[in-house]
XYZ file of C-alpha atoms in Angstrom:
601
model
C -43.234 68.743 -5.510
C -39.958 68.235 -3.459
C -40.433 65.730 -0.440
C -39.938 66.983 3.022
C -36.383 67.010 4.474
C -37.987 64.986 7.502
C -39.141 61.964 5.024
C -35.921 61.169 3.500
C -33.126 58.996 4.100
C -29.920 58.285 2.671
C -27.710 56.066 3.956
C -25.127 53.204 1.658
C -24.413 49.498 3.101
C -20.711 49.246 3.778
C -18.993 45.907 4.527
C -16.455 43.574 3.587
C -16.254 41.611 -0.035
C -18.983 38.478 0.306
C -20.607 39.726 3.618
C -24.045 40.142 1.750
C -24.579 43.879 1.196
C -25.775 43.073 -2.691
C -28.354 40.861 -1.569
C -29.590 42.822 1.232
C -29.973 45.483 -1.489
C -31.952 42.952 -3.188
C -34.659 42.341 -0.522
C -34.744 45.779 0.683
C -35.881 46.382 -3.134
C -38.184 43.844 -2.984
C -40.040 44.550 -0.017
C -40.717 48.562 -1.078
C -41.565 46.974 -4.326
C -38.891 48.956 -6.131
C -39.121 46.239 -8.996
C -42.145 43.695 -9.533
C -41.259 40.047 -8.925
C -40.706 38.432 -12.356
C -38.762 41.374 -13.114
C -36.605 40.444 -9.322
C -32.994 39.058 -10.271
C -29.758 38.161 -8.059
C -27.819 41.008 -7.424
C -29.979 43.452 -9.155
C -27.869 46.667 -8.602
C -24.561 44.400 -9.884
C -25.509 45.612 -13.454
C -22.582 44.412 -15.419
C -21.735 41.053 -16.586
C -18.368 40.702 -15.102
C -20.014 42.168 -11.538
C -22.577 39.392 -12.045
C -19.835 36.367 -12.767
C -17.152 37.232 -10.565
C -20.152 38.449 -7.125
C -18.254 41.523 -6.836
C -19.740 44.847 -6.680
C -17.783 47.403 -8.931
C -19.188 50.591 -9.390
C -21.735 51.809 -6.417
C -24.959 52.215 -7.694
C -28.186 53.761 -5.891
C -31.341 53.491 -5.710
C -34.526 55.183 -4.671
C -37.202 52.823 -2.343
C -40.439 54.279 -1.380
C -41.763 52.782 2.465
C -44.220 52.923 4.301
C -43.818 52.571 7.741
C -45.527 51.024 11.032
C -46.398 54.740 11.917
C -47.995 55.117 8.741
C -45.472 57.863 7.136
C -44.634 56.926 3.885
C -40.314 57.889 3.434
C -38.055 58.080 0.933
C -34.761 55.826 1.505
C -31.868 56.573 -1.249
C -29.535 53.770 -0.777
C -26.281 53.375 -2.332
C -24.568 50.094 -3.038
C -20.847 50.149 -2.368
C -18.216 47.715 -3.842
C -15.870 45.791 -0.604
C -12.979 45.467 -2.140
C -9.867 47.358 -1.442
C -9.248 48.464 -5.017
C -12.596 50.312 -5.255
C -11.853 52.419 -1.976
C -12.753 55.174 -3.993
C -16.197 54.353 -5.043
C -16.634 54.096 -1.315
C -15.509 57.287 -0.754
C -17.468 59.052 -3.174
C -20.939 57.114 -2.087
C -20.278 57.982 2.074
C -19.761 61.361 1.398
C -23.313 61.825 -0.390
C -25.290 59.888 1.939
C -25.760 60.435 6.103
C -26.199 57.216 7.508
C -24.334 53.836 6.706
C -25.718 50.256 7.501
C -22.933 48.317 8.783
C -22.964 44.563 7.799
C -21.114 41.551 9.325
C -21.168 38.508 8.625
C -22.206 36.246 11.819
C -20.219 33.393 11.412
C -17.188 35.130 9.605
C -17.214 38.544 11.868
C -15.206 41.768 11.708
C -12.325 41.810 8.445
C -9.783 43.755 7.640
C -12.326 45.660 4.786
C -15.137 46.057 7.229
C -12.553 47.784 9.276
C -11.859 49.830 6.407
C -15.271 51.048 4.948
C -16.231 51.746 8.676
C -13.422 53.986 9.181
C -14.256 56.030 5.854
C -17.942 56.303 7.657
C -16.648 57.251 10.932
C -14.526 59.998 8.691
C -17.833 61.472 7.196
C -19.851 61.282 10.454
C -22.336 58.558 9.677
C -24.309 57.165 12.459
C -24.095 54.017 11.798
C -26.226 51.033 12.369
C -24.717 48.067 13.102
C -26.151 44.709 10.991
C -25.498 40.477 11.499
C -25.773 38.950 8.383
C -26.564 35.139 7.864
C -27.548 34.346 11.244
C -29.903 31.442 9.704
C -26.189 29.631 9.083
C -25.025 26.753 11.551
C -22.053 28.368 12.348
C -23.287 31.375 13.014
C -21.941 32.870 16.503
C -23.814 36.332 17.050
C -22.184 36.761 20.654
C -18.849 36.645 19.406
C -19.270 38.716 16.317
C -21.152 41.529 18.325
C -18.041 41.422 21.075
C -15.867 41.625 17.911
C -17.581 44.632 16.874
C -17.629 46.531 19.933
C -13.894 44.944 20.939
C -12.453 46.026 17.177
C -14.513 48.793 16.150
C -16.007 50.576 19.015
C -19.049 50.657 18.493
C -22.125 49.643 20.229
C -23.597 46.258 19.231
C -26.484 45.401 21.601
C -28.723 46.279 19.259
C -27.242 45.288 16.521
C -30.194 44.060 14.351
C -29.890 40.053 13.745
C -30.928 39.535 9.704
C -30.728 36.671 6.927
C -30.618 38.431 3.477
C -31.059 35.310 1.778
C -34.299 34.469 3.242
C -35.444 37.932 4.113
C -35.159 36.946 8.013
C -35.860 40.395 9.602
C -35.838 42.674 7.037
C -38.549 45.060 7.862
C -36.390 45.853 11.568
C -33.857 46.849 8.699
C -36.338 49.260 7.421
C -37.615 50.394 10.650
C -34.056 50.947 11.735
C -33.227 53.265 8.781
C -36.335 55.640 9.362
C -36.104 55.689 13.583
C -32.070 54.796 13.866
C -30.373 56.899 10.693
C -30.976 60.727 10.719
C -32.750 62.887 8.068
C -30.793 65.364 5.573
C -30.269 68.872 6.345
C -31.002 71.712 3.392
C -32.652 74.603 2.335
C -35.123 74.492 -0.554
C -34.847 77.982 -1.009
C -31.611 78.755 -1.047
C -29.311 78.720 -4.444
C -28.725 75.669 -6.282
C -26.074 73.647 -4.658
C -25.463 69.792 -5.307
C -22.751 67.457 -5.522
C -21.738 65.548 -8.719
C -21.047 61.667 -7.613
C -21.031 59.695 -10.545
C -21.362 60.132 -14.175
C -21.141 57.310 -17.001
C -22.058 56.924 -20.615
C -25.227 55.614 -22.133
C -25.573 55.057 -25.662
C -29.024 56.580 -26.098
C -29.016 59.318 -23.433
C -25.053 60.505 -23.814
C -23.950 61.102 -20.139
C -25.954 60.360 -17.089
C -24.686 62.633 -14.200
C -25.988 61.415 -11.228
C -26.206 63.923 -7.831
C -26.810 65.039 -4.618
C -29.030 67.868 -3.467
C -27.762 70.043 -1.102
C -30.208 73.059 -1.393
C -32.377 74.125 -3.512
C -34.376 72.289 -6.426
C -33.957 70.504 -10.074
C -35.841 70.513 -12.704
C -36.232 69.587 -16.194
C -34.949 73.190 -18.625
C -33.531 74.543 -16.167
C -29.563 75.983 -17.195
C -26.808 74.945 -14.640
C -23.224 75.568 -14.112
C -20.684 73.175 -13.168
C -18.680 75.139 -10.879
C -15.313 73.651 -11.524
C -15.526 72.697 -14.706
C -16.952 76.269 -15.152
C -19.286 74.617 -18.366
C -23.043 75.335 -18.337
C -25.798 73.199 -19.651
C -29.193 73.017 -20.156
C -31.422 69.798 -18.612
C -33.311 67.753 -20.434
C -34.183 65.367 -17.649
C -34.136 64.623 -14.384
C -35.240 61.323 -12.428
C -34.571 59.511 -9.991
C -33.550 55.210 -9.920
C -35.819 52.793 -8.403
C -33.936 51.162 -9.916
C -35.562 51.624 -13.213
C -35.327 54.990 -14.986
C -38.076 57.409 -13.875
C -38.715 60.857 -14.892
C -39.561 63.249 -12.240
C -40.226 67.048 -12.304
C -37.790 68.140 -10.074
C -35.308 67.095 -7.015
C -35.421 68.938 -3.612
C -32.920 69.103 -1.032
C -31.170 65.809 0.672
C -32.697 63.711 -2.793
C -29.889 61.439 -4.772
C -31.309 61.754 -8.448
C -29.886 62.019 -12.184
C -30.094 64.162 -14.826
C -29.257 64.600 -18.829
C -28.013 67.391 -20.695
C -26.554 66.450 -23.673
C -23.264 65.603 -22.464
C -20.903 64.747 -25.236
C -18.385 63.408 -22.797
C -17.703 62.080 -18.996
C -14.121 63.580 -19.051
C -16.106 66.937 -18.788
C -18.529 65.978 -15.743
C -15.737 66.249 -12.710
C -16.846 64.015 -10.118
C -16.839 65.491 -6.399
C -17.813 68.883 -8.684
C -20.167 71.106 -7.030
C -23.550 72.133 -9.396
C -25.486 75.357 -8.954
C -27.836 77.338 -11.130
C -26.210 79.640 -13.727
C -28.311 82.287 -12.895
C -28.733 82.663 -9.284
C -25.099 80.493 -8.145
C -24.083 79.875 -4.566
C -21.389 81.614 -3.193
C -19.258 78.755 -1.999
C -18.835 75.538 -3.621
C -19.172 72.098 -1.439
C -15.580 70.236 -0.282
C -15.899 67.256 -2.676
C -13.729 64.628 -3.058
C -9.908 63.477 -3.303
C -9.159 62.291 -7.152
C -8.271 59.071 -7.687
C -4.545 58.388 -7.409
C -3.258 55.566 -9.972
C -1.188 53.442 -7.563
C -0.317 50.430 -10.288
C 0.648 51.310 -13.375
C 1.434 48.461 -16.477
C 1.710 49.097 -20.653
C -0.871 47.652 -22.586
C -0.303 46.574 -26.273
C -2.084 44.878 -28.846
C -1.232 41.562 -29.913
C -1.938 42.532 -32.997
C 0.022 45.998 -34.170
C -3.341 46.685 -36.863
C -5.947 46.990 -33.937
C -3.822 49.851 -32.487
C -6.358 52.260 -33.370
C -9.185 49.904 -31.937
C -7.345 49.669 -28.834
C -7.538 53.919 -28.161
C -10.904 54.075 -29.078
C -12.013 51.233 -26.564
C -9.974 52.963 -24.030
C -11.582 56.087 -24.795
C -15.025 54.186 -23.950
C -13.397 53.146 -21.015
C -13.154 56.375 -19.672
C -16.229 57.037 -20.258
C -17.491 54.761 -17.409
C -14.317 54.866 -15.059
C -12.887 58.321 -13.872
C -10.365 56.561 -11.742
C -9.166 54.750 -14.985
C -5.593 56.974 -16.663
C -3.979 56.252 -19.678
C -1.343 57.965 -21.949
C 0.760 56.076 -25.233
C 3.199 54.865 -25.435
C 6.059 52.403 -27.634
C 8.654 50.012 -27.010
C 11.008 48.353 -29.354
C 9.824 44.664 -28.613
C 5.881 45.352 -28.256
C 5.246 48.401 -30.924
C 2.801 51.188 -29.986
C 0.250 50.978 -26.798
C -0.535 52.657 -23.820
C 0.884 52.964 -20.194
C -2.301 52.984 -18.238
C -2.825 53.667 -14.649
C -4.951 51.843 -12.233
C -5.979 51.506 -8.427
C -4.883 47.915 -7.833
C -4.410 44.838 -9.339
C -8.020 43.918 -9.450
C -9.138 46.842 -11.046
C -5.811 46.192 -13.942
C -7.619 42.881 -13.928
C -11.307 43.920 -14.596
C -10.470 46.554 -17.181
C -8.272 43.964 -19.148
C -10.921 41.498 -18.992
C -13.547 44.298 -20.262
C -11.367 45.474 -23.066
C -11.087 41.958 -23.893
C -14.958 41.040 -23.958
C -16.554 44.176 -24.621
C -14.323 45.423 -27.494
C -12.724 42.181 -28.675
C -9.340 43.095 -28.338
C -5.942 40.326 -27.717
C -3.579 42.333 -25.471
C -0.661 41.777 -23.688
C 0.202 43.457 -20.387
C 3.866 44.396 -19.320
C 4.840 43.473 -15.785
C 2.781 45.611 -13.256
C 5.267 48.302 -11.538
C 4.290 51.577 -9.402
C 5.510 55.124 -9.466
C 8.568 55.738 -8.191
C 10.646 59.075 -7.040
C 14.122 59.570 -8.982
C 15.965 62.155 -7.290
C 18.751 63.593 -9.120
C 22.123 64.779 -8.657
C 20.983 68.378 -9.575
C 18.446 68.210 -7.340
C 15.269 67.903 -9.199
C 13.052 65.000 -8.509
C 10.968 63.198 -11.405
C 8.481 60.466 -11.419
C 8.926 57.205 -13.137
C 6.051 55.073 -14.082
C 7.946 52.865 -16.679
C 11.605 51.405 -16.016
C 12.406 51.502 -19.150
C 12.635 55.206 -19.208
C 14.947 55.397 -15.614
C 17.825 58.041 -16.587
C 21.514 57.011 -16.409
C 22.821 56.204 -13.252
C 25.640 58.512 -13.356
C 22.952 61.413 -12.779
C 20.953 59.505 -9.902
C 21.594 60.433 -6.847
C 18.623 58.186 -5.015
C 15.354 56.411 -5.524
C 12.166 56.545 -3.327
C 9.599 54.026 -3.500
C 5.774 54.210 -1.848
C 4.841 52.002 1.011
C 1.969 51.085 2.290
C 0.218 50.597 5.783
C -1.342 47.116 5.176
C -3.515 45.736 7.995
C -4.106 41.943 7.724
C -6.859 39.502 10.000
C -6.446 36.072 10.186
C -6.828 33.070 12.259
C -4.110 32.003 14.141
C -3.009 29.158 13.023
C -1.861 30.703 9.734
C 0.127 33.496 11.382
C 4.058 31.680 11.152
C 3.505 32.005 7.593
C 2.012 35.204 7.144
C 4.403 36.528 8.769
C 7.548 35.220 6.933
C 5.249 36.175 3.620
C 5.450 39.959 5.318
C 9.522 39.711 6.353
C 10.242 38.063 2.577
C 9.096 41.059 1.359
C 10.872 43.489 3.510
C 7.602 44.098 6.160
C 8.425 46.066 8.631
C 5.621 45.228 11.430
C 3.952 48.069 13.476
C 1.339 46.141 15.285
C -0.109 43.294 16.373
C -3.439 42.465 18.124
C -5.849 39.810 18.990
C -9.705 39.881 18.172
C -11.104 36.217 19.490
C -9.591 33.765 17.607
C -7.836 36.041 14.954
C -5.267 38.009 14.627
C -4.743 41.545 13.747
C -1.327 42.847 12.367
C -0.421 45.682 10.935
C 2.295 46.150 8.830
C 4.222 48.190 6.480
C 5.191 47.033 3.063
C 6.691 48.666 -0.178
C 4.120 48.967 -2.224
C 6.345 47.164 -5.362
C 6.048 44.030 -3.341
C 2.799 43.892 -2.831
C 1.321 44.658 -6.353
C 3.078 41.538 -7.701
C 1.548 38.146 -6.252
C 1.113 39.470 -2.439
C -2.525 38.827 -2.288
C -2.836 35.862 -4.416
C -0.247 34.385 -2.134
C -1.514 35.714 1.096
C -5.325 33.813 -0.412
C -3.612 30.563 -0.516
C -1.448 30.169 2.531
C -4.289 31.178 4.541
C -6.814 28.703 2.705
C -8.912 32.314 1.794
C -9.312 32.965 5.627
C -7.123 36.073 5.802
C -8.550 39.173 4.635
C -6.062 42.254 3.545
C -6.564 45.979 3.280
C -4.120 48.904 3.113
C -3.626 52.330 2.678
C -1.070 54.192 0.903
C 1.448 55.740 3.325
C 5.049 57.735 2.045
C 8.058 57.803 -0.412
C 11.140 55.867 1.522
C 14.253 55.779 -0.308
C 15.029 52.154 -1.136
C 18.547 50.285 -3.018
C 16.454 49.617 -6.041
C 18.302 48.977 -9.243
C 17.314 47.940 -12.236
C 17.123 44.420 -13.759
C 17.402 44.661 -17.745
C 17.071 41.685 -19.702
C 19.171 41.014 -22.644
C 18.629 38.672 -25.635
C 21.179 37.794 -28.284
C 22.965 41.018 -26.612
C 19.909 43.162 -27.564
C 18.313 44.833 -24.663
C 14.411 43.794 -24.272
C 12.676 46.995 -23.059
C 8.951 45.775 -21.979
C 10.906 42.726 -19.550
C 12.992 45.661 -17.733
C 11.691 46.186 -13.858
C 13.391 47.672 -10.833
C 14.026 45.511 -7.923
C 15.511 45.886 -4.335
C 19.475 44.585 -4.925
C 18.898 41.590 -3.015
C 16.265 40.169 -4.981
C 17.927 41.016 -8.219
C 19.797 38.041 -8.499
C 17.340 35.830 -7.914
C 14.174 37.582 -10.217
C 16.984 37.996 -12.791
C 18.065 34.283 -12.707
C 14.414 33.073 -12.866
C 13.351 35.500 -15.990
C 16.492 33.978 -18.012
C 15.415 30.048 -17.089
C 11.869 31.165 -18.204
C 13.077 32.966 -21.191
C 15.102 29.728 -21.822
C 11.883 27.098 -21.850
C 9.876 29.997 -23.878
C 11.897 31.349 -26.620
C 12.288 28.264 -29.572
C 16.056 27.294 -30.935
C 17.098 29.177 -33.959
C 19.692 28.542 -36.413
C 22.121 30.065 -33.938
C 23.181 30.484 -30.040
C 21.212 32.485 -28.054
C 22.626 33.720 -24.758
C 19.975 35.626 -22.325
C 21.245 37.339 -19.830
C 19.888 39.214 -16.872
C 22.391 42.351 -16.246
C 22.494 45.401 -13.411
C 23.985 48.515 -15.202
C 27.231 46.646 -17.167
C 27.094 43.588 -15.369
C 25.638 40.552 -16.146
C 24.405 38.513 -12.955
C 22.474 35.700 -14.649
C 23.200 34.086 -17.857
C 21.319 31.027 -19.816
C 21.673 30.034 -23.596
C 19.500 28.451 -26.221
C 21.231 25.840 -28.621
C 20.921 26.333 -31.973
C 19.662 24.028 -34.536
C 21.908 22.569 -36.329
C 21.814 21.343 -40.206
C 23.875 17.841 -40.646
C 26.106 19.282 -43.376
C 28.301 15.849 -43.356
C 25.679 13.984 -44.616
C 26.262 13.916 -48.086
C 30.115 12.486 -47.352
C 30.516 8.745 -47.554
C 34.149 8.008 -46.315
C 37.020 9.664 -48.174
C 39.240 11.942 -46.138
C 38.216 13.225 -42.946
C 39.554 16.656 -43.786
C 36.434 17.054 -46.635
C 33.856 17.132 -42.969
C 36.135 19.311 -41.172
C 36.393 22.047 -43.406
C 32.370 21.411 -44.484
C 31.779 21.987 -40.657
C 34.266 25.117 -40.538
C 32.237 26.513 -43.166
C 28.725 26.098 -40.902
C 30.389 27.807 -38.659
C 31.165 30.559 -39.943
C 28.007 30.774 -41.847
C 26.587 30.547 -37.898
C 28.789 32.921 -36.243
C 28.036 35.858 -39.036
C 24.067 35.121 -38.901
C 24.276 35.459 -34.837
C 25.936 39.219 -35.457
C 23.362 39.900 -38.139
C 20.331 37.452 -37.244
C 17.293 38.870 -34.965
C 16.120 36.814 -32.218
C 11.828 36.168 -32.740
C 10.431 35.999 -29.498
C 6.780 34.809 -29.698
C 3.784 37.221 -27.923
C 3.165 33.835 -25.612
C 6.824 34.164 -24.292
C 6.053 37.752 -23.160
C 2.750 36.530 -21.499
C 4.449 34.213 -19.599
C 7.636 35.495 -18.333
C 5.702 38.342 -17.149
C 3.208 36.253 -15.136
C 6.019 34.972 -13.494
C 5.694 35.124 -9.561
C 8.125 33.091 -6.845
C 6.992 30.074 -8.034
């Protein structure tokens, strides 16, 4: 039996990375008695290990709470647990658009950042209503007047009754819950109307193949029945359907405004389409729901195993991959220096991070990743326009005419007295600022940035000049064209294809004179010189050289005529001088790791 529209709610806790919104989950779990107590953990929804060490929420995952409330209705309350950080913007997406209602939470004594900002915007896109939540108020330096000015000041929105909470302790929880059923409103539908319900997720399990997990529009699920994916145009029969509470649990079927999951033997994710729209293959809706934007790749860096054998390893584990991340791209490819791997696309430089870290534990694998770079626009002299996701492959620059390069609109919060060198950090790296705003004690500026910049050490460097105070969000904005060339590195004359990047000119020098004193320290001393040079097209702009080791071929001469030495030492030269023009340079995997970690150091 479906549960009446009026009884449900579904609403997902938005706010910024640390502000609590997993362990609010946890005690709003606790209290409906969604899981028993011994089987209670921290972070209960953060179901995989690397979620779990790092405290970062990943993928969004939901769950189904039953309450009962002070009137004495019991409801239904579908909540779905968003990650904060900027490189998951588009699990965010995906979770608002399914829900009505967002719980908005703040940290009291660390107040509005830039990701709050962010994730509250993407609500106010959807129209939530949205309820307005101070975490941590039990903390001593905890200032809820100042946080709820900050919200109304930076936001707009209404904080007077902005419900005052302590996840931690479970200080005013049950207002939370009260809140959601009175403040957050119920789902509209029509149970019987056709099928219609939107695909938000789907992942791999190894005993039930692919879990697709949805939202009801109209109509009813159930177990048998045979459904269509409308853009996918592939129909299946179900073999379940549950919901998550959040423990698997069978159900017979799912009415309108319910979040649930189903099975169908599913060989692959690649063939669920999430933002899809799912109706019943006999008796399908007319129009299919809006969905959502795909995910667009913004970094982009090869990936290659250490060892060439495990090449096969490598595309199967990426494969799996897939599997559990849509927004995860990939395609092979080979360089002369590295062998055969893959260019792989990703959203940011965390999520490069957390996949290499997951291919690394889950599957075993030693890989090394080139330098990170981003698409560019090559627009030729014949007028066509191509994209380039690996410098090596940039065409000859007799048939360029320009190159564009994405920017982005970056919006960064932090407390004054970091601001001198935040913004030099923006200027260094060609920031133009747009904006700039104070919120209390902190300050708001907006700025634009090529995105090239930014994927390198931006944030890491941004995290340390501000002691972890300033927080950092952006959003991509357009193509610009930039005077980007590009930097090859040569060793022993011999081109190096996986160290080639594109740079603005006026950084060229430098990067390329910094790669060729790290190259230096990294690669060992063979029998013969070894000149590395950093070159722009023909001509070489930095230059360092290796000595070669050198054999004491005098040694065996005790005095005599000093003639017998020179033309001993005439002959190791030669010998030297034909084993540089025939002689190959081994560079060892570690010098690869580090020259590409390389950052203005």
């Amino acid at each position: 039996m479906a549960v009446p529209l009026d009884h449900i709610r579904n609403f997902s806790i938005v706010a910024h990375i640390d502000h609590g919104k997993s362990t609010l989950a946890d005690r709003l779990i606790q209290l409906t008695g969604g899981l028993e107590a011994r089987e209670m953990k921290e972070q209960v929804l953060d179901s995989m290990d690397i979620e779990r060490e790092r405290g970062i929420t990943i993928k969004a995952q939901t769950v189904r709470l039953n309450y009962t409330a002070q009137n004495g209705e019991t409801y239904v309350l579908n909540l779905i647990d968003t990650p904060g950080h900027v490189d998951f913007a588009y699990e965010v997406n995906r979770s608002l658009a399914a829900v009505e209602g967002s719980l908005l939470v703040v940290d009291a004594s660390q107040g509005v950042e830039a990701q709050t900002l962010a994730n509250v915007y993407h609500a106010m896109e959807v129209d939530h209503e949205i309820v307005p939540v101070l975490n941590k108020v039990d903390l001593p330096a905890a200032d809820i007047g100042r946080v709820k000015q900050q919200i109304e000041d930076v936001i707009g929105l209404d904080a007077s009754d902005a419900l005052e909470i302590s996840a931690k302790t479970g200080l005013g929880i049950d207002t939370v819950l009260e809140a959601i059923v009175h403040r957050l409103p119920a789902p509209k539908g029509d149970i019987q109307a056709p099928l219609k319900a939107l695909l938000v997720d789907s992942w791999y399990d190894t005993y039930l193949g692919v879990v697709v997990l949805i939202r009801v529009v109209d109509g009813t699920v159930r177990k048998g029945q045979k459904i269509r994916m409308m853009n996918a145009n592939a129909t299946y029969e179900l073999d379940r359907v549950g919901v998550f509470t959040p423990k698997l649990v069978d159900v017979a079927e799912l009415g309108p405004g319910e979040i649930g999951f189903f099975t169908a033997s599913i060989k692959q994710v690649a063939d669920t389409n999430v933002g899809d729209t799912i109706t019943d293959d006999r008796r399908p809706t007319a129009t299919a729901l809006a969905g959502f934007r795909p995910a667009q790749p913004v970094v982009f860096c090869g990936l290659f195993p250490v060892d060439a054998s495990d090449f096969e390893a490598l595309r199967e584990a990426m494969g799996k991959l897939r599997l559990n991340d849509a927004s995860f791209s990939f395609e092979m490819e080979t360089s002369a220096a590295l062998g055969f791997g893959f260019r792989c696309g990703f959203l940011g430089l965390l999520h490069l991070e957390i996949i290499q870290e997951r291919l690394a534990r889950e599957f075993d694998l030693d890989l090394i990743a080139t330098a990170p770079s981003v698409v560019y626009e090559v627009h030729l002299t014949n007028g066509e326009m191509a994209l380039l996701h690996n410098p090596a492959d940039l065409p000859d620059v007799v048939r360029i005419d320009h190159i564009a390069e994405p920017w982005i609109k970056a919006t960064i919060l932090t407390p004054d007295e970091y601001l001198g060198s935040i913004l030099k950090l923006c200027q260094d790296r060609r920031g133009i600022q747009r904006n700039m705003t104070y919120v209390g004690n902190r300050a708001m500026i907006e700025y634009d940035l090529p995105l090239n910049e930014v994927v390198f050490d931006f944030y890491d460097r941004l995290k340390s000049m501000s002691k972890g105070y300033a927080s950092f969000d952006y959003t991509l904005g357009d193509y610009r064209e930039g005077d980007l060339v590009k930097l090859t590195i040569l060793v022993n004359a011999e081109p190096v294809d996986a160290l080639s990047m594109l740079v603005h000119r006026n950084a060229a020098e430098s990067r390329g004179r910094q790669m060729c004193e790290k190259l230096k320290e990294l690669i060992p001393p063979h029998l013969f010189v070894i000149p590395i040079q950093a070159a722009i097209g023909g001509k070489i702009i930095a230059r360092e050289t290796v000595r070669a080791m050198r054999k004491d071929v005098t040694a065996k001469c005790y005095g005599g005529d000093a003639t017998r030495k020179r033309k001993l030492l005439e002959k190791q030269k030669a010998g030297k001088k034909r084993m540089r023009q025939f002689g190959s340079v081994e560079i060892p995997q570690e010098a690869f790791i580090q020259a590409l970690k390389m950052g203005d150091e």
